């Protein structure tokens, strides 16, 4: 049985005071550790603040990106080792906003995944199709290629350590959600792709759904056989919504 993971992707939102309130409210909400693993991913400057605030709770902290490089003259970049050094345990990689606004290729996402794993972080590898790709029937081909590009670079043990997030681009921040059936279909396909590399890992690797997951649609999505949690944007910025999604597990 795969344990669910509810992850908040804060994107470029927050401030010292807003984060303090949000984290205090989430902690006070009494996150039910028996139900799910819970993760928040604030912007880089607030990682240590978040790590400090969640101390003594079951909430984990992750980043939203890392460098492909180990260290050195790479102005503005943050290495996976630095994230681990401050106490992060996860990192989101290959989010569609990185792929489209920063031209991140599958190769870059694969290189970052290796960096994360070598630093001891759990990478959350995001894949997803655009509306045009879905309408032309290319969903499986697109997400399959995105995932394979990463899996090809990993050994069997490394494959077992990743988390995958299926995030249809057309559902991110749009209020449009894939129906539970649509999402389940893609999740089952992604699990087959993992199985073609490592059958054992396919049974344990978590595949999260992301794209306008909200309190009112979370339960149905999370009930699907191959949906092992959520990567939540907008609703992760409201404590009540985030707690309600955790409670929906
Ligand atoms: P959303 O974002 O929940 O606001 O659609 C999800 C994501 O981009 O991870």
mmCIF file of C-alpha atoms and ligand atoms in Angstrom:
data_model
loop_
_atom_site.group_PDB
_atom_site.id
_atom_site.type_symbol
_atom_site.label_atom_id
_atom_site.label_comp_id
_atom_site.label_asym_id
_atom_site.label_seq_id
_atom_site.Cartn_x
_atom_site.Cartn_y
_atom_site.Cartn_z
ATOM 1 C CA UNK A 1 0.000 0.000 0.000
ATOM 2 C CA UNK A 2 1.475 3.318 -1.058
ATOM 3 C CA UNK A 3 1.249 6.060 1.519
ATOM 4 C CA UNK A 4 -0.274 9.261 0.193
ATOM 5 C CA UNK A 5 1.783 12.447 -0.120
ATOM 6 C CA UNK A 6 0.138 15.863 -0.058
ATOM 7 C CA UNK A 7 2.601 18.471 -1.287
ATOM 8 C CA UNK A 8 2.094 22.223 -1.403
ATOM 9 C CA UNK A 9 3.868 24.040 -4.233
ATOM 10 C CA UNK A 10 3.853 27.652 -3.093
ATOM 11 C CA UNK A 11 5.446 28.859 -6.359
ATOM 12 C CA UNK A 12 6.562 32.533 -6.141
ATOM 13 C CA UNK A 13 4.232 33.444 -3.293
ATOM 14 C CA UNK A 14 4.687 34.331 0.344
ATOM 15 C CA UNK A 15 6.433 36.686 2.751
ATOM 16 C CA UNK A 16 7.982 36.204 6.165
ATOM 17 C CA UNK A 17 4.755 37.179 7.886
ATOM 18 C CA UNK A 18 2.361 35.378 5.515
ATOM 19 C CA UNK A 19 4.424 32.181 5.730
ATOM 20 C CA UNK A 20 4.526 32.345 9.519
ATOM 21 C CA UNK A 21 0.717 32.520 9.680
ATOM 22 C CA UNK A 22 0.191 29.857 7.026
ATOM 23 C CA UNK A 23 2.584 27.398 8.667
ATOM 24 C CA UNK A 24 1.195 28.108 12.126
ATOM 25 C CA UNK A 25 -2.330 27.431 10.886
ATOM 26 C CA UNK A 26 -1.307 24.243 9.079
ATOM 27 C CA UNK A 27 0.575 22.978 12.145
ATOM 28 C CA UNK A 28 -2.320 23.890 14.438
ATOM 29 C CA UNK A 29 -4.646 22.022 12.093
ATOM 30 C CA UNK A 30 -3.212 18.845 13.543
ATOM 31 C CA UNK A 31 -1.944 17.197 10.381
ATOM 32 C CA UNK A 32 -2.929 13.558 10.695
ATOM 33 C CA UNK A 33 0.383 11.775 10.235
ATOM 34 C CA UNK A 34 -1.391 8.456 10.066
ATOM 35 C CA UNK A 35 -3.125 9.589 6.905
ATOM 36 C CA UNK A 36 -0.476 11.067 4.695
ATOM 37 C CA UNK A 37 2.968 12.553 4.344
ATOM 38 C CA UNK A 38 2.714 16.323 4.163
ATOM 39 C CA UNK A 39 5.162 18.617 2.413
ATOM 40 C CA UNK A 40 5.429 22.358 1.798
ATOM 41 C CA UNK A 41 7.658 23.838 -0.917
ATOM 42 C CA UNK A 42 8.229 27.578 -0.374
ATOM 43 C CA UNK A 43 10.507 29.806 -2.483
ATOM 44 C CA UNK A 44 14.266 29.510 -1.730
ATOM 45 C CA UNK A 45 14.581 32.509 0.638
ATOM 46 C CA UNK A 46 11.957 31.042 2.962
ATOM 47 C CA UNK A 47 13.164 27.450 3.170
ATOM 48 C CA UNK A 48 15.009 27.921 6.444
ATOM 49 C CA UNK A 49 12.089 29.866 7.893
ATOM 50 C CA UNK A 50 9.752 27.000 6.977
ATOM 51 C CA UNK A 51 12.173 24.381 8.323
ATOM 52 C CA UNK A 52 12.314 26.278 11.573
ATOM 53 C CA UNK A 53 8.520 26.621 11.829
ATOM 54 C CA UNK A 54 7.753 22.951 11.125
ATOM 55 C CA UNK A 55 10.235 21.633 13.674
ATOM 56 C CA UNK A 56 8.555 19.081 15.885
ATOM 57 C CA UNK A 57 5.712 18.561 13.400
ATOM 58 C CA UNK A 58 5.345 15.885 10.740
ATOM 59 C CA UNK A 59 5.510 18.458 7.945
ATOM 60 C CA UNK A 60 8.447 18.169 5.542
ATOM 61 C CA UNK A 61 9.983 21.012 3.554
ATOM 62 C CA UNK A 62 11.139 20.911 -0.043
ATOM 63 C CA UNK A 63 12.350 23.283 -2.747
ATOM 64 C CA UNK A 64 10.883 24.023 -6.163
ATOM 65 C CA UNK A 65 14.027 23.501 -8.218
ATOM 66 C CA UNK A 66 17.767 22.781 -7.987
ATOM 67 C CA UNK A 67 20.824 23.202 -10.161
ATOM 68 C CA UNK A 68 22.256 20.630 -12.544
ATOM 69 C CA UNK A 69 25.693 21.554 -11.161
ATOM 70 C CA UNK A 70 27.451 20.466 -7.975
ATOM 71 C CA UNK A 71 28.940 23.823 -6.946
ATOM 72 C CA UNK A 72 30.971 26.714 -8.307
ATOM 73 C CA UNK A 73 30.609 29.723 -10.549
ATOM 74 C CA UNK A 74 26.913 29.447 -11.373
ATOM 75 C CA UNK A 75 25.462 32.767 -10.253
ATOM 76 C CA UNK A 76 21.968 32.510 -8.759
ATOM 77 C CA UNK A 77 21.866 28.728 -8.744
ATOM 78 C CA UNK A 78 21.118 26.554 -5.729
ATOM 79 C CA UNK A 79 22.533 23.040 -5.534
ATOM 80 C CA UNK A 80 20.713 19.947 -4.351
ATOM 81 C CA UNK A 81 23.429 19.481 -1.725
ATOM 82 C CA UNK A 82 22.693 22.955 -0.313
ATOM 83 C CA UNK A 83 19.001 22.105 -0.055
ATOM 84 C CA UNK A 84 19.836 18.917 1.812
ATOM 85 C CA UNK A 85 22.347 20.798 3.950
ATOM 86 C CA UNK A 86 19.686 23.173 5.314
ATOM 87 C CA UNK A 87 17.286 20.301 5.979
ATOM 88 C CA UNK A 88 15.084 19.991 2.903
ATOM 89 C CA UNK A 89 14.044 16.466 2.012
ATOM 90 C CA UNK A 90 12.270 16.943 -1.324
ATOM 91 C CA UNK A 91 12.657 19.005 -4.483
ATOM 92 C CA UNK A 92 10.112 19.599 -7.252
ATOM 93 C CA UNK A 93 11.727 19.193 -10.684
ATOM 94 C CA UNK A 94 10.569 19.766 -14.244
ATOM 95 C CA UNK A 95 7.436 21.689 -13.318
ATOM 96 C CA UNK A 96 5.710 22.861 -16.493
ATOM 97 C CA UNK A 97 6.362 26.478 -15.466
ATOM 98 C CA UNK A 98 10.096 25.682 -15.456
ATOM 99 C CA UNK A 99 9.835 23.756 -18.710
ATOM 100 C CA UNK A 100 7.953 26.523 -20.518
ATOM 101 C CA UNK A 101 9.362 29.746 -18.992
ATOM 102 C CA UNK A 102 12.930 28.534 -18.551
ATOM 103 C CA UNK A 103 13.227 26.139 -21.465
ATOM 104 C CA UNK A 104 13.991 23.167 -19.254
ATOM 105 C CA UNK A 105 14.450 20.144 -21.453
ATOM 106 C CA UNK A 106 13.895 16.534 -20.476
ATOM 107 C CA UNK A 107 17.697 16.214 -20.323
ATOM 108 C CA UNK A 108 17.959 19.054 -17.822
ATOM 109 C CA UNK A 109 15.195 17.539 -15.708
ATOM 110 C CA UNK A 110 16.997 14.186 -15.781
ATOM 111 C CA UNK A 111 20.300 15.801 -14.744
ATOM 112 C CA UNK A 112 18.583 17.631 -11.866
ATOM 113 C CA UNK A 113 16.917 14.393 -10.768
ATOM 114 C CA UNK A 114 20.327 12.742 -10.499
ATOM 115 C CA UNK A 115 21.665 15.692 -8.513
ATOM 116 C CA UNK A 116 18.716 15.471 -6.113
ATOM 117 C CA UNK A 117 19.084 11.724 -5.590
ATOM 118 C CA UNK A 118 22.825 11.969 -5.028
ATOM 119 C CA UNK A 119 22.267 14.667 -2.428
ATOM 120 C CA UNK A 120 19.745 12.474 -0.608
ATOM 121 C CA UNK A 121 16.649 14.425 -1.639
ATOM 122 C CA UNK A 122 13.453 12.896 -2.984
ATOM 123 C CA UNK A 123 12.854 14.402 -6.430
ATOM 124 C CA UNK A 124 9.251 15.055 -7.458
ATOM 125 C CA UNK A 125 9.501 14.749 -11.229
ATOM 126 C CA UNK A 126 6.671 16.573 -13.002
ATOM 127 C CA UNK A 127 5.271 15.567 -16.375
ATOM 128 C CA UNK A 128 2.219 16.813 -18.231
ATOM 129 C CA UNK A 129 0.691 17.569 -21.600
ATOM 130 C CA UNK A 130 -0.700 20.817 -22.995
ATOM 131 C CA UNK A 131 -4.325 21.121 -24.089
ATOM 132 C CA UNK A 132 -3.264 20.964 -27.721
ATOM 133 C CA UNK A 133 -1.341 17.759 -27.103
ATOM 134 C CA UNK A 134 -4.277 16.203 -25.261
ATOM 135 C CA UNK A 135 -6.714 17.155 -27.998
ATOM 136 C CA UNK A 136 -4.490 15.653 -30.644
ATOM 137 C CA UNK A 137 -4.348 12.372 -28.715
ATOM 138 C CA UNK A 138 -0.678 12.748 -27.804
ATOM 139 C CA UNK A 139 -0.997 12.655 -23.992
ATOM 140 C CA UNK A 140 0.624 9.259 -23.445
ATOM 141 C CA UNK A 141 3.373 9.929 -25.969
ATOM 142 C CA UNK A 142 4.217 13.269 -24.334
ATOM 143 C CA UNK A 143 4.181 12.235 -20.676
ATOM 144 C CA UNK A 144 5.768 8.879 -21.526
ATOM 145 C CA UNK A 145 8.692 10.578 -23.262
ATOM 146 C CA UNK A 146 9.126 13.066 -20.391
ATOM 147 C CA UNK A 147 9.250 10.277 -17.825
ATOM 148 C CA UNK A 148 11.429 7.907 -19.874
ATOM 149 C CA UNK A 149 14.029 10.635 -20.384
ATOM 150 C CA UNK A 150 14.498 10.672 -16.600
ATOM 151 C CA UNK A 151 14.181 6.938 -15.918
ATOM 152 C CA UNK A 152 16.797 6.143 -18.581
ATOM 153 C CA UNK A 153 19.409 7.994 -16.559
ATOM 154 C CA UNK A 154 18.663 6.219 -13.272
ATOM 155 C CA UNK A 155 19.610 2.786 -11.982
ATOM 156 C CA UNK A 156 16.969 0.478 -10.499
ATOM 157 C CA UNK A 157 17.578 1.584 -6.930
ATOM 158 C CA UNK A 158 17.309 5.252 -7.943
ATOM 159 C CA UNK A 159 14.046 4.686 -9.801
ATOM 160 C CA UNK A 160 12.519 3.355 -6.593
ATOM 161 C CA UNK A 161 13.383 6.625 -4.826
ATOM 162 C CA UNK A 162 11.601 9.138 -7.038
ATOM 163 C CA UNK A 163 8.108 10.584 -6.860
ATOM 164 C CA UNK A 164 6.322 11.400 -10.123
ATOM 165 C CA UNK A 165 3.713 14.135 -10.492
ATOM 166 C CA UNK A 166 1.247 14.126 -13.365
ATOM 167 C CA UNK A 167 0.279 17.730 -13.963
ATOM 168 C CA UNK A 168 -1.763 18.355 -17.096
ATOM 169 C CA UNK A 169 -0.625 21.845 -18.149
ATOM 170 C CA UNK A 170 -4.173 22.862 -19.053
ATOM 171 C CA UNK A 171 -5.327 22.160 -15.494
ATOM 172 C CA UNK A 172 -2.647 24.136 -13.660
ATOM 173 C CA UNK A 173 -4.011 27.274 -12.041
ATOM 174 C CA UNK A 174 -6.958 27.279 -14.428
ATOM 175 C CA UNK A 175 -9.645 25.810 -12.192
ATOM 176 C CA UNK A 176 -10.014 23.024 -14.769
ATOM 177 C CA UNK A 177 -9.279 19.612 -13.314
ATOM 178 C CA UNK A 178 -8.784 16.344 -15.083
ATOM 179 C CA UNK A 179 -11.704 14.110 -14.168
ATOM 180 C CA UNK A 180 -10.691 11.346 -11.768
ATOM 181 C CA UNK A 181 -11.045 8.872 -14.653
ATOM 182 C CA UNK A 182 -8.871 10.934 -16.991
ATOM 183 C CA UNK A 183 -6.219 11.307 -14.332
ATOM 184 C CA UNK A 184 -6.359 7.638 -13.341
ATOM 185 C CA UNK A 185 -5.851 6.601 -16.956
ATOM 186 C CA UNK A 186 -2.655 8.634 -17.269
ATOM 187 C CA UNK A 187 -1.422 7.553 -13.834
ATOM 188 C CA UNK A 188 -1.890 3.887 -14.761
ATOM 189 C CA UNK A 189 0.005 4.516 -17.993
ATOM 190 C CA UNK A 190 2.870 6.224 -16.128
ATOM 191 C CA UNK A 191 3.050 3.285 -13.734
ATOM 192 C CA UNK A 192 3.416 0.957 -16.732
ATOM 193 C CA UNK A 193 6.255 3.107 -18.008
ATOM 194 C CA UNK A 194 7.993 2.787 -14.630
ATOM 195 C CA UNK A 195 7.316 -0.975 -14.680
ATOM 196 C CA UNK A 196 9.062 -1.273 -18.037
ATOM 197 C CA UNK A 197 12.230 -0.085 -16.255
ATOM 198 C CA UNK A 198 11.737 -1.638 -12.822
ATOM 199 C CA UNK A 199 8.619 -3.704 -12.103
ATOM 200 C CA UNK A 200 9.195 -3.759 -8.372
ATOM 201 C CA UNK A 201 9.594 0.007 -8.134
ATOM 202 C CA UNK A 202 6.425 0.557 -10.160
ATOM 203 C CA UNK A 203 4.429 -0.874 -7.275
ATOM 204 C CA UNK A 204 5.914 1.522 -4.734
ATOM 205 C CA UNK A 205 6.703 4.778 -6.584
ATOM 206 C CA UNK A 206 4.162 7.462 -5.735
ATOM 207 C CA UNK A 207 2.442 9.240 -8.613
ATOM 208 C CA UNK A 208 0.860 12.530 -7.510
ATOM 209 C CA UNK A 209 -1.830 14.416 -9.372
ATOM 210 C CA UNK A 210 -1.484 18.190 -9.773
ATOM 211 C CA UNK A 211 -3.686 20.745 -11.475
ATOM 212 C CA UNK A 212 -6.417 22.619 -9.619
ATOM 213 C CA UNK A 213 -6.745 20.018 -6.865
ATOM 214 C CA UNK A 214 -9.102 21.585 -4.311
ATOM 215 C CA UNK A 215 -11.006 20.457 -1.219
ATOM 216 C CA UNK A 216 -14.094 19.710 -3.313
ATOM 217 C CA UNK A 217 -12.414 17.435 -5.857
ATOM 218 C CA UNK A 218 -9.566 15.983 -3.789
ATOM 219 C CA UNK A 219 -11.383 13.006 -2.276
ATOM 220 C CA UNK A 220 -12.505 11.634 -5.610
ATOM 221 C CA UNK A 221 -9.106 12.093 -7.221
ATOM 222 C CA UNK A 222 -7.289 10.584 -4.243
ATOM 223 C CA UNK A 223 -9.578 7.558 -4.291
ATOM 224 C CA UNK A 224 -8.242 6.439 -7.693
ATOM 225 C CA UNK A 225 -6.036 3.345 -7.595
ATOM 226 C CA UNK A 226 -2.959 4.982 -9.070
ATOM 227 C CA UNK A 227 -3.254 8.460 -7.565
ATOM 228 C CA UNK A 228 -0.966 8.562 -4.558
ATOM 229 C CA UNK A 229 -1.353 12.152 -3.511
ATOM 230 C CA UNK A 230 -1.453 15.692 -4.780
ATOM 231 C CA UNK A 231 0.884 18.473 -5.835
ATOM 232 C CA UNK A 232 -1.142 21.503 -4.910
ATOM 233 C CA UNK A 233 -0.581 25.083 -6.022
ATOM 234 C CA UNK A 234 -3.283 27.639 -5.302
ATOM 235 C CA UNK A 235 -5.053 25.672 -2.586
ATOM 236 C CA UNK A 236 -1.777 25.158 -0.695
ATOM 237 C CA UNK A 237 -1.690 28.872 0.098
ATOM 238 C CA UNK A 238 -4.866 28.693 2.166
ATOM 239 C CA UNK A 239 -4.441 26.714 5.368
ATOM 240 C CA UNK A 240 -8.065 25.598 5.469
ATOM 241 C CA UNK A 241 -7.990 24.328 1.896
ATOM 242 C CA UNK A 242 -4.673 22.564 2.350
ATOM 243 C CA UNK A 243 -5.881 20.929 5.575
ATOM 244 C CA UNK A 244 -9.139 19.920 3.912
ATOM 245 C CA UNK A 245 -7.205 18.198 1.114
ATOM 246 C CA UNK A 246 -5.105 16.312 3.685
ATOM 247 C CA UNK A 247 -8.303 15.346 5.477
ATOM 248 C CA UNK A 248 -9.732 14.076 2.169
ATOM 249 C CA UNK A 249 -7.071 11.361 1.971
HETATM 250 P P1 LIG B 1 -2.652 24.539 -9.041
HETATM 251 O O1 LIG B 1 -1.088 24.264 -9.298
HETATM 252 O O2 LIG B 1 -3.063 23.625 -7.919
HETATM 253 O O3 LIG B 1 -2.732 25.979 -8.675
HETATM 254 O O4 LIG B 1 -3.357 24.213 -10.317
HETATM 255 C C1 LIG B 1 -0.560 22.969 -9.262
HETATM 256 C C2 LIG B 1 0.905 23.000 -9.617
HETATM 257 O O5 LIG B 1 1.301 23.740 -10.525
HETATM 258 O O6 LIG B 1 1.730 22.294 -8.990
#
